[in-house]
Amino acid sequence: MLTRIDHIGIACTDLDATVEFYRATYGFEVFHTEVNEEQGVREAMLKINETSDGGASYLQLLEPTREDSAVGKWLAKNGEGVHHIAFGTADVDADADAVRDKGVRVLYDEPRRGSMGSRITFLHPKDCHGVLTELVTSAPVESPEH
């Protein structure tokens, strides 16, 4: 069952400048950064708020590290802007199977590693009214040591 909007992915050409825009304009601060070599992106997660299921909602800013990455190709074709929407789920495998059973194409046979250790898969935009849709199961939050 989908529980929240996990994040909205925004493709950009200059991650640092885009982060500064969101910081200066809206006061959003960077919660996490990483380079995902498999996906070919450098990213920053800006936390917007906490959610009732213990997760959070983010803006995910994505700068391609290579032109042949999915985000690089998308950016060359479409320019900067909203790339995808991601919904949080407790079980990405089960929810991917459920939407697949409804005729929606799931882009990965098995979920892959996403931001902050999450497990992700994508749904084909042609089956989702033109919206690239991601399903995300967040990595378990480690309890603080006493």
C-alpha positions as a printed NumPy array, in Angstrom:
array([[  0.   ,   0.   ,   0.   ],
       [  1.375,   3.397,  -0.96 ],
       [  1.736,   5.564,   2.143],
       [  2.999,   8.979,   1.057],
       [  4.71 ,  11.061,  -1.57 ],
       [  8.311,  10.095,  -0.849],
       [  9.872,  12.634,  -3.187],
       [  9.619,  14.591,  -6.388],
       [ 12.661,  14.208,  -8.615],
       [ 13.865,  17.343, -10.398],
       [ 16.48 ,  17.125, -13.145],
       [ 18.99 ,  19.961, -13.231],
       [ 22.172,  20.915, -15.058],
       [ 23.953,  22.417, -12.033],
       [ 23.204,  20.705,  -8.727],
       [ 24.969,  23.303,  -6.565],
       [ 23.116,  26.231,  -8.157],
       [ 19.781,  24.415,  -7.906],
       [ 20.369,  23.559,  -4.23 ],
       [ 21.186,  27.22 ,  -3.574],
       [ 17.947,  28.313,  -5.299],
       [ 15.794,  26.056,  -3.091],
       [ 17.736,  27.074,   0.026],
       [ 17.576,  30.822,  -0.663],
       [ 14.02 ,  30.852,  -1.984],
       [ 12.217,  28.377,   0.282],
       [ 14.623,  27.715,   3.137],
       [ 15.002,  24.011,   2.288],
       [ 18.258,  22.512,   3.494],
       [ 20.158,  19.515,   2.152],
       [ 19.418,  16.385,   4.161],
       [ 21.578,  13.964,   2.142],
       [ 23.865,  13.938,  -0.904],
       [ 25.35 ,  11.08 ,  -2.876],
       [ 26.584,   9.969,  -6.264],
       [ 24.781,   6.951,  -7.687],
       [ 27.193,   5.532, -10.263],
       [ 24.691,   2.909, -11.462],
       [ 22.1  ,   5.591, -12.232],
       [ 24.713,   8.111, -13.429],
       [ 23.586,  10.952, -11.163],
       [ 24.792,  13.236,  -8.424],
       [ 21.907,  14.052,  -6.14 ],
       [ 20.781,  16.086,  -3.177],
       [ 17.767,  15.241,  -1.048],
       [ 16.072,  18.267,   0.523],
       [ 13.718,  17.279,   3.35 ],
       [ 10.376,  19.034,   3.182],
       [  8.59 ,  17.44 ,   6.155],
       [  8.165,  14.376,   8.34 ],
       [  5.209,  12.075,   7.638],
       [  2.813,  10.16 ,   9.874],
       [  4.275,   6.782,   8.819],
       [  7.712,   7.698,  10.16 ],
       [  9.099,   8.637,   6.755],
       [  9.584,  12.021,   5.171],
       [  8.891,  13.877,   1.956],
       [ 11.767,  15.282,  -0.092],
       [ 12.747,  17.114,  -3.218],
       [ 15.387,  15.04 ,  -5.001],
       [ 17.624,  17.199,  -7.18 ],
       [ 19.395,  15.178,  -9.884],
       [ 22.395,  16.227, -11.953],
       [ 23.621,  13.668, -14.497],
       [ 27.25 ,  12.59 , -14.199],
       [ 27.248,  11.353, -17.776],
       [ 25.256,  12.22 , -20.884],
       [ 24.174,   8.613, -21.52 ],
       [ 22.452,   8.222, -18.133],
       [ 18.65 ,   8.126, -18.052],
       [ 18.543,  11.577, -16.405],
       [ 21.163,  12.915, -18.838],
       [ 19.132,  11.79 , -21.848],
       [ 15.913,  13.113, -20.32 ],
       [ 17.538,  16.472, -19.546],
       [ 18.891,  16.804, -23.108],
       [ 15.419,  16.167, -24.511],
       [ 13.254,  18.066, -21.999],
       [ 15.446,  20.572, -20.177],
       [ 15.376,  21.18 , -16.445],
       [ 12.246,  20.359, -14.494],
       [ 10.167,  17.677, -12.835],
       [ 11.543,  14.275, -13.82 ],
       [  9.435,  11.898, -11.696],
       [  7.226,  11.444,  -8.653],
       [  7.953,   8.766,  -6.067],
       [  5.502,   7.112,  -3.715],
       [  6.612,   5.522,  -0.457],
       [  5.624,   1.956,   0.324],
       [  6.456,  -0.515,   3.074],
       [  6.949,  -3.259,   0.447],
       [  8.196,  -2.201,  -2.984],
       [  8.178,  -5.822,  -4.194],
       [  4.519,  -6.431,  -3.337],
       [  3.338,  -3.08 ,  -4.669],
       [  5.323,  -3.501,  -7.895],
       [  3.703,  -6.916,  -8.37 ],
       [  0.25 ,  -5.461,  -7.638],
       [  0.547,  -2.713, -10.248],
       [  2.123,  -5.149, -12.727],
       [ -0.945,  -7.377, -12.28 ],
       [ -3.058,  -4.355, -13.263],
       [ -1.212,  -4.029, -16.582],
       [  1.291,  -1.318, -15.63 ],
       [  4.805,  -1.935, -16.918],
       [  7.389,  -2.106, -14.129],
       [ 10.785,  -1.093, -15.505],
       [ 12.995,  -3.301, -13.298],
       [ 12.51 ,  -7.04 , -12.825],
       [ 13.883,  -6.666,  -9.296],
       [ 14.035,  -3.449,  -7.249],
       [ 17.395,  -1.657,  -7.233],
       [ 19.278,   0.39 ,  -4.673],
       [ 18.109,   3.989,  -4.487],
       [ 18.94 ,   7.05 ,  -2.412],
       [ 19.909,   6.607,   1.224],
       [ 19.912,   2.805,   0.917],
       [ 16.295,   2.562,  -0.235],
       [ 14.901,  -0.07 ,  -2.614],
       [ 13.25 ,   1.318,  -5.745],
       [ 11.579,   0.526,  -9.016],
       [  9.994,   2.657, -11.716],
       [  6.7  ,   2.416, -13.583],
       [  6.523,   3.209, -17.296],
       [  5.282,   6.77 , -17.883],
       [  3.096,   5.693, -20.822],
       [  1.118,   3.539, -18.393],
       [  0.899,   6.341, -15.781],
       [ -0.607,   9.174, -17.855],
       [  2.785,  10.515, -18.899],
       [  4.337,  10.543, -15.421],
       [  7.479,   8.549, -14.658],
       [  6.545,   7.022, -11.304],
       [  8.879,   5.521,  -8.733],
       [  8.014,   3.19 ,  -5.868],
       [ 10.313,   3.467,  -2.83 ],
       [ 10.835,   1.416,   0.293],
       [ 13.038,   3.453,   2.614],
       [ 15.979,   1.803,   4.336],
       [ 15.284,   0.94 ,   7.965],
       [ 16.074,   3.758,  10.342],
       [ 18.705,   2.662,  12.817],
       [ 17.827,   3.355,  16.42 ],
       [ 20.292,   5.58 ,  18.292],
       [ 22.769,   3.821,  20.568],
       [ 22.437,   4.423,  24.293]])
